[in-house]
Short mmCIF file of C-alpha atoms in Angstrom, two decimals:
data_model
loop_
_atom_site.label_atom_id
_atom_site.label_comp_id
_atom_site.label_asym_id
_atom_site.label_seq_id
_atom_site.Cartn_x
_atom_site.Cartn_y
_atom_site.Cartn_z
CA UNK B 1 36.18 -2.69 24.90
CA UNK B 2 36.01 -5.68 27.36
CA UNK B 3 36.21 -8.96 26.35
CA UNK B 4 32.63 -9.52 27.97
CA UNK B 5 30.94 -6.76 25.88
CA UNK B 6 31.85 -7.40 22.75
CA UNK B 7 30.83 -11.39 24.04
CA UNK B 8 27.56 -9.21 24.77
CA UNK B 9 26.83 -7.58 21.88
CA UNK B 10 27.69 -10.76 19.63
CA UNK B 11 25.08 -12.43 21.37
CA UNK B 12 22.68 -9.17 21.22
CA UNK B 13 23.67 -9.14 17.33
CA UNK B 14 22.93 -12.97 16.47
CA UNK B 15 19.22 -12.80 18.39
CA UNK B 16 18.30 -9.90 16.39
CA UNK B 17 19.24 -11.06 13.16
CA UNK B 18 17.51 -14.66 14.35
CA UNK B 19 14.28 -13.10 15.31
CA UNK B 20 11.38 -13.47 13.22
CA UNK B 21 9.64 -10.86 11.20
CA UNK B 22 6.37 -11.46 13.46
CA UNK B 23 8.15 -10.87 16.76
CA UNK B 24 10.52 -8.59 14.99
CA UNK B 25 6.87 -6.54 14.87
CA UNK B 26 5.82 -7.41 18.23
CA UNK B 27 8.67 -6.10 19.77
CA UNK B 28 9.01 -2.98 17.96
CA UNK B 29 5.25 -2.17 17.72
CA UNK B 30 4.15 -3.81 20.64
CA UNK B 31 0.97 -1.28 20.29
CA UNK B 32 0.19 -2.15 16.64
CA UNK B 33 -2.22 -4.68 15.81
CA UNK B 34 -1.23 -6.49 12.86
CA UNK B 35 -2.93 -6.13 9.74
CA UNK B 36 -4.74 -9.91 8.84
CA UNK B 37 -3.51 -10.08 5.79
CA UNK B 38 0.40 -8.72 6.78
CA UNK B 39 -0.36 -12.01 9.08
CA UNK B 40 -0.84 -14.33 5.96
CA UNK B 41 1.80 -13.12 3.86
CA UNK B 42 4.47 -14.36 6.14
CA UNK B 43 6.79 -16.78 4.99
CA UNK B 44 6.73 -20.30 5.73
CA UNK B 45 9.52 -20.52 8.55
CA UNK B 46 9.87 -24.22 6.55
CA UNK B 47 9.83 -22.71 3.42
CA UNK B 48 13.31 -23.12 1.49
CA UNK B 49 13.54 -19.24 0.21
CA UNK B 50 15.07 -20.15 -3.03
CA UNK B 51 12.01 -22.16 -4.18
CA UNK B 52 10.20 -18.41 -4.22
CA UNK B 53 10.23 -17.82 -7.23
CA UNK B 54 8.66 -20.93 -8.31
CA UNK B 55 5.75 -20.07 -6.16
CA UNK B 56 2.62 -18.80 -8.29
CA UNK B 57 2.06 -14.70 -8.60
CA UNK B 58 -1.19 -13.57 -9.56
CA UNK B 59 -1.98 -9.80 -10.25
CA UNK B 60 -5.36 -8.31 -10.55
CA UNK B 61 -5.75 -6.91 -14.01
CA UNK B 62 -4.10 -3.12 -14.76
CA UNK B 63 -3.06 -3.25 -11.61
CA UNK B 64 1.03 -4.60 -12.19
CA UNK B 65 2.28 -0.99 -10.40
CA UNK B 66 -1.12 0.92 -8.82
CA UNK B 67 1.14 3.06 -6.97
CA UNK B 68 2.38 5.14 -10.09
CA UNK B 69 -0.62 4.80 -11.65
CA UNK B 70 -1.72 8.48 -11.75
CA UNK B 71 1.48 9.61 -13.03
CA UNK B 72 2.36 6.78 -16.07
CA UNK B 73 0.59 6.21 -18.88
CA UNK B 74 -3.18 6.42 -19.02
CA UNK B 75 -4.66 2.92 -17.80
CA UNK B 76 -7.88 1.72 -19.47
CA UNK B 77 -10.86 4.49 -19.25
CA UNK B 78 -12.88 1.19 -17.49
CA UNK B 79 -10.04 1.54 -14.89
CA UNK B 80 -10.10 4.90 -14.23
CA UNK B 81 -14.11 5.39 -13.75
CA UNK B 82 -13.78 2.25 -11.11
CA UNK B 83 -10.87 3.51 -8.86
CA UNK B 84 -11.07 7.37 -9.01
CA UNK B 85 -13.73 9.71 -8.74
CA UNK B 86 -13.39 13.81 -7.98
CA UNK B 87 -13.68 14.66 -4.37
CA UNK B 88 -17.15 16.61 -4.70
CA UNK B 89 -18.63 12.86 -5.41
CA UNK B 90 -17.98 11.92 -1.92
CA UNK B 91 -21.27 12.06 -0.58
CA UNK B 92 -23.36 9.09 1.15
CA UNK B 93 -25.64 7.67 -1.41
CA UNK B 94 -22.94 7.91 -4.12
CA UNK B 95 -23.20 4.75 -6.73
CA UNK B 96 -19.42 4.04 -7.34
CA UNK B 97 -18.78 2.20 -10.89
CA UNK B 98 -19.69 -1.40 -11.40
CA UNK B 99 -15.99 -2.20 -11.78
CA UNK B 100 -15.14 -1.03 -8.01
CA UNK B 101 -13.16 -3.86 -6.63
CA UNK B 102 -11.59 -3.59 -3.47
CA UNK B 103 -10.16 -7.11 -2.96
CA UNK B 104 -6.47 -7.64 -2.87
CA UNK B 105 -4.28 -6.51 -6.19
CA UNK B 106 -2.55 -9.68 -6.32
CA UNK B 107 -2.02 -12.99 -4.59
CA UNK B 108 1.25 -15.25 -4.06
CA UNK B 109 3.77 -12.55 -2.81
CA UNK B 110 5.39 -13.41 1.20
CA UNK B 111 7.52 -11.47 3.35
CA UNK B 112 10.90 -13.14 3.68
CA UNK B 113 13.09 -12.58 6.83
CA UNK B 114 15.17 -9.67 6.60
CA UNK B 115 19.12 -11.43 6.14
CA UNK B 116 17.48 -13.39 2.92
CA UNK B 117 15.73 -9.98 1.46
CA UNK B 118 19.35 -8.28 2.04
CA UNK B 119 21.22 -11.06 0.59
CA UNK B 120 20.81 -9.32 -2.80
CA UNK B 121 19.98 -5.45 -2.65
CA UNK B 122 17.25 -4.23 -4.84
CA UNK B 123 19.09 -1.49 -7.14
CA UNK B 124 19.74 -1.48 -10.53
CA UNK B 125 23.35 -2.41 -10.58
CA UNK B 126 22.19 -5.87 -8.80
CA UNK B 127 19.25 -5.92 -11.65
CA UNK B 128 21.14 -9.57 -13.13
CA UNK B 129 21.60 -11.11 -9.82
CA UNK B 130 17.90 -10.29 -8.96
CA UNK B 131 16.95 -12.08 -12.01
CA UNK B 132 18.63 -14.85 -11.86
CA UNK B 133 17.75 -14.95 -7.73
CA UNK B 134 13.64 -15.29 -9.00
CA UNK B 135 15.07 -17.08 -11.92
CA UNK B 136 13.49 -14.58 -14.35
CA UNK B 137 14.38 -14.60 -17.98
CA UNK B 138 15.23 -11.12 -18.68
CA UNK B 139 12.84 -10.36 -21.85
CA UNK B 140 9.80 -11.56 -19.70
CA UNK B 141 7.18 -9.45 -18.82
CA UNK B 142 8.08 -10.24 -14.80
CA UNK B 143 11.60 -9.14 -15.44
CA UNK B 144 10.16 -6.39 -17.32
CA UNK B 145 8.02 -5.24 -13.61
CA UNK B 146 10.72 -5.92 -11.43
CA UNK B 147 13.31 -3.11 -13.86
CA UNK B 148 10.09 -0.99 -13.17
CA UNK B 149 9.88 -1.55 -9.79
CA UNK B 150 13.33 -0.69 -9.11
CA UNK B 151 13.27 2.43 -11.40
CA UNK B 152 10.73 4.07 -10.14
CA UNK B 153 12.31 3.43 -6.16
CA UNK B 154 15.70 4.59 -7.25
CA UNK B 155 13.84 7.90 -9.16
CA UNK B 156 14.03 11.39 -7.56
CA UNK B 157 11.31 12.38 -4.81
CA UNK B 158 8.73 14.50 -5.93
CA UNK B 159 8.12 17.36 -4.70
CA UNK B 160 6.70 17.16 -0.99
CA UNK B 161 7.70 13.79 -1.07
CA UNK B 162 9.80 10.96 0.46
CA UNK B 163 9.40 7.15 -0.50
CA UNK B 164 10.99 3.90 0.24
CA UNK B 165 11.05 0.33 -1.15
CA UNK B 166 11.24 -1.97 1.57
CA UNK B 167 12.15 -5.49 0.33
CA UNK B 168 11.34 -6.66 4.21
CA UNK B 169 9.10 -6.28 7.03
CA UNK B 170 11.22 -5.41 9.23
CA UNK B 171 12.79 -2.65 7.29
CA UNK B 172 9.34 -1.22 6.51
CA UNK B 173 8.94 -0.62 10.35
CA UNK B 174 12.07 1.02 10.64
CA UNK B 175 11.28 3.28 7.98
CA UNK B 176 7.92 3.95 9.07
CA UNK B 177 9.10 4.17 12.89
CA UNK B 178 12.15 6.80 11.59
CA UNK B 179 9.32 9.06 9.47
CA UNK B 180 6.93 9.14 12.01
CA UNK B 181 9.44 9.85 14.88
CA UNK B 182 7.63 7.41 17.61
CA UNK B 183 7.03 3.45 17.75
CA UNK B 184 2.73 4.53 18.38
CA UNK B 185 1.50 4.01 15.23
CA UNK B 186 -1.29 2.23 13.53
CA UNK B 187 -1.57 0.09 10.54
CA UNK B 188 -4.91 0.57 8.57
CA UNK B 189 -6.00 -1.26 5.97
CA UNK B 190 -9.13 -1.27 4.01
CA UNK B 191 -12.04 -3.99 5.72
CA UNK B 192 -14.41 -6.25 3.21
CA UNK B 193 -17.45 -7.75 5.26
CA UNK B 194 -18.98 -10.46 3.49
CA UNK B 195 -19.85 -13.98 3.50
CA UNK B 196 -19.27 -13.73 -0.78
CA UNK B 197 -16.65 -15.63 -2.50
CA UNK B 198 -14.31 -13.03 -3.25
CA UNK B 199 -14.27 -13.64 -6.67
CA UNK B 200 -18.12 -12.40 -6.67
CA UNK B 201 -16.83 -8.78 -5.58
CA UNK B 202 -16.35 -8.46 -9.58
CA UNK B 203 -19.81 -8.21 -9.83
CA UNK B 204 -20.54 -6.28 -6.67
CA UNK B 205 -22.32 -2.64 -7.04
CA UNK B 206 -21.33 -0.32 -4.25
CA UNK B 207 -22.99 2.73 -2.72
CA UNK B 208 -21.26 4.66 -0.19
CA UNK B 209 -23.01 5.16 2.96
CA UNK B 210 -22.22 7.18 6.14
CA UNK B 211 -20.52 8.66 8.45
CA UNK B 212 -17.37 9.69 5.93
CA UNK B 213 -15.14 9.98 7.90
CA UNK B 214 -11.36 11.93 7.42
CA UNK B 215 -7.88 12.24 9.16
CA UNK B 216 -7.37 15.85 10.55
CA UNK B 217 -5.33 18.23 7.85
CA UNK B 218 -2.00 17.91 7.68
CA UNK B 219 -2.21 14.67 9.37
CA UNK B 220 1.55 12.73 7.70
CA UNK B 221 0.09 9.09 6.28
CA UNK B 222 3.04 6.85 4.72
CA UNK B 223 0.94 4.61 1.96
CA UNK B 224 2.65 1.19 1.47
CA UNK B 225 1.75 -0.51 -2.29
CA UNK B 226 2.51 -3.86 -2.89
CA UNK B 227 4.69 -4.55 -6.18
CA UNK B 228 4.76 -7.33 -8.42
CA UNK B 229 7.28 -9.91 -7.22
CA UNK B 230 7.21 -12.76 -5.54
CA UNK B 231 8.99 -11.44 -2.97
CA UNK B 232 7.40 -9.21 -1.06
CA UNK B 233 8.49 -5.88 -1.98
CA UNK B 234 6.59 -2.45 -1.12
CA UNK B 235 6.53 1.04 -3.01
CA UNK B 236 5.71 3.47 0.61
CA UNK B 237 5.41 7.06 -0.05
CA UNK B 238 4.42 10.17 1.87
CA UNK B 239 3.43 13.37 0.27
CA UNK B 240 2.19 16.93 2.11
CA UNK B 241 -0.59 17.08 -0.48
CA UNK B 242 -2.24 13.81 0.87
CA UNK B 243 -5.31 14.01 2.50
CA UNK B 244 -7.10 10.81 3.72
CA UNK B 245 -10.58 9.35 4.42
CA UNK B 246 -12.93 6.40 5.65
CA UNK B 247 -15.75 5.92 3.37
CA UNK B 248 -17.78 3.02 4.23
CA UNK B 249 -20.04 1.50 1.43
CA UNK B 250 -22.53 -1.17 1.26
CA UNK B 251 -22.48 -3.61 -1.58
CA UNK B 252 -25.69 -4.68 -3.58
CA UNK B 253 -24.54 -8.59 -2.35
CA UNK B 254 -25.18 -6.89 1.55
CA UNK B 255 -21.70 -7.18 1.89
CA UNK B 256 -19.53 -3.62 3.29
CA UNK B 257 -16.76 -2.05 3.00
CA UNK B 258 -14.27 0.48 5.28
CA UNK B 259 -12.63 2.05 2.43
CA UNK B 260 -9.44 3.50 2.88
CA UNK B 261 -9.65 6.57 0.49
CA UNK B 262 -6.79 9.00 -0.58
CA UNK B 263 -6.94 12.56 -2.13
CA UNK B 264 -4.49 14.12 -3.98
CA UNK B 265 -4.35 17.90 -4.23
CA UNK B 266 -1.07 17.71 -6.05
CA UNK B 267 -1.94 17.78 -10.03
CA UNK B 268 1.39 18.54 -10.77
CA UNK B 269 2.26 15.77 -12.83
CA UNK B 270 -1.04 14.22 -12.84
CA UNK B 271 -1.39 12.09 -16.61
CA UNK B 272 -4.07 15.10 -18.00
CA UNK B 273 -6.03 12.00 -19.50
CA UNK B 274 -7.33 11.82 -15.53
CA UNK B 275 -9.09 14.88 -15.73
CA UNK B 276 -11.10 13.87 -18.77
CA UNK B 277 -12.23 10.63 -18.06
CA UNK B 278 -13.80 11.85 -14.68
CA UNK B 279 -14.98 15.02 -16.20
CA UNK B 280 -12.97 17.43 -14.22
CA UNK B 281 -11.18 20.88 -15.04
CA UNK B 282 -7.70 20.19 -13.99
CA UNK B 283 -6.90 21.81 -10.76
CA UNK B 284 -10.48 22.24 -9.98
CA UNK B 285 -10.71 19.89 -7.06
CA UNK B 286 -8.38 16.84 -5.56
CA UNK B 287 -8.51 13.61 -7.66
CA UNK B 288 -9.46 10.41 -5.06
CA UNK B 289 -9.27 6.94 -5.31
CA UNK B 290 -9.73 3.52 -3.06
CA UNK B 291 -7.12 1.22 -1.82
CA UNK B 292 -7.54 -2.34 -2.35
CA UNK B 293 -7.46 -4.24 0.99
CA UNK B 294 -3.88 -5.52 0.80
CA UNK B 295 -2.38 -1.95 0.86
CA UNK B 296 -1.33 -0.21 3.75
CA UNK B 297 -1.38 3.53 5.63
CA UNK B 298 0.40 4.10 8.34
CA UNK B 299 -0.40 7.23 10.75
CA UNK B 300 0.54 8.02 14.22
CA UNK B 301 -1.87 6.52 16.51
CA UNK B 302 -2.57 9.97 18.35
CA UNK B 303 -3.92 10.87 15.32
CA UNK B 304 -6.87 8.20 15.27
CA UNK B 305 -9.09 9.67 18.48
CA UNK B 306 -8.95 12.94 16.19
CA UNK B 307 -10.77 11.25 12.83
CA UNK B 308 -13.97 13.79 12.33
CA UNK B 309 -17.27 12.98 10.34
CA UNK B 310 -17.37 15.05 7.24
CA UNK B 311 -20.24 13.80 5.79
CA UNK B 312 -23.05 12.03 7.69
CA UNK B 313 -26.13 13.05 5.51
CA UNK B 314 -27.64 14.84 2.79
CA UNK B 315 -26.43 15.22 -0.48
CA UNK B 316 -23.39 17.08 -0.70
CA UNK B 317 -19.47 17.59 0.73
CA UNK B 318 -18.68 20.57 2.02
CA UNK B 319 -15.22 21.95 1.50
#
């Protein structure tokens, strides 16, 4: 190798590792609009990273690890009725459960710049060093979240599915750029409307309205989860029994809502306490639920123009 490549790719080398995760995402995804609140969770470039952990973390009640929720141990039955409902209830004119809250599961978390996330891998065997990095004493209940956390992203795939922990933004691109096979895709999130304080969304009663929209079958959507550490770290998984949805909903404040919506014909190792709660024989028909605002699905962008009205009217889904 000449003395002027390897000169070449040093310099190549240092400017990608320099580059910040914003343009890192602008160069990569130069299609993609960023996500508003991807755009507020970026680090201070100022911001010394070793005072993270002393910055505050707040979680939204029962929701510490929403991503497994379905499959641990049965959350509160209050919980349940205001985040999952059975597929044949998606209908416009549907009152969802006073509880429905679709505002952000918890507050305080930044991306970091990839080198820093890297510094200190998130696996078990590195489970003391990551401690002592967010200065965590290890009975705590954050320690406690963070073991969790890097459990359940070290545990087997299901079946039908592949996940990945990114501890950086620029390594969930990569992943979501290697699944989906092209640099076209599109972040979604779900959209609040409303001049409301968000705090007042705890109060809010929600109806959906129309048209319902859905992603064509079979259509591959990688669902990012944010996890409870001050460090922005995400739980993304893609499964072949996901099905997804737009169901927009107007709040009793006047306030609305594009709510991203999953369904999961998968019961497999549902928690059977799921199928009570909402009513349901198990296996009848796919479980659903909302996604807070600051979680993310990714899907190819040819797969937007395609998104077909299911539901527009009346008073029934058709299957």
């Amino acid at each position: 190798m000449s003395r002027f490549l390897v000169i070449f790719l040093s310099v190549v080398i240092a400017v990608k590792a320099d580059i910040s995760p914003l343009d890192y995402w602008r160069n990569v995804l130069p299609n993609t609009e960023m996500p508003s609140f991807f755009m507020n969770h970026l680090i201070d470039p100022d911001l010394d990273v070793t005072l993270l952990a002393k910055r505050p973390l707040s979680i939204r009640k029962g929701l510490a690890q929403y991503y497994f929720i379905l499959f641990g141990p049965l959350p509160s039955k209050e919980h349940i009725l205001s985040t999952f409902f059975p597929q044949s209830a998606m209908y416009p004119g549907t009152k969802m459960d006073e509880g429905t809250n679709f505002t952000r599961t918890m507050w305080g978390n930044v991306f970091v710049p990839r080198p820093e996330a890297d510094a200190v891998p998130f696996s078990t065997k590195n489970l003391p060093q990551l401690l002592d990095h967010f200065s965590m004493v290890p009975s705590s209940k954050e320690a406690k979240d963070l073991k969790q956390l890097i459990v359940d992203c070290e545990a087997p795939n299901m079946v039908g599915e592949t996940k990945f922990c990114p501890t950086s933004l620029e390594s969930m691109i990569d992943n979501v750029v290697s699944l989906m096979g092209t640099h076209d895709v599109s972040a979604l999130t779900t959209t609040i409307n409303s001049t409301k304080l968000i705090a007042q969304h705890n109060k809010v009663v929600y109806r959906t309205t129309s048209p319902i929209k859905s992603f064509p079958d079979h259509t591959k959507l990688i669902i990012c989860h944010p996890s409870p550490c001050a460090q922005a770290v995400h739980y993304c998984h893609t499964n072949t029994k996901y099905k997804g949805y737009v169901i927009p909903l107007m709040g009793s404040d006047g306030s609305t809502v594009n709510a991203l919506t999953i369904c999961h014909h998968d019961y497999m190792n549902f928690n059977p306490g799921f199928f009570e709660v909402l009513k349901m024989e198990p296996g009848s028909q796919p479980i659903c639920h909302f996604l807070p605002e600051n979680h993310i699905v990714w899907v190819r962008s040819d797969q937007m123009p395609t998104l077909r009205t299911v539901s527009s009217g009346g008073s029934g889904f058709q299957f």
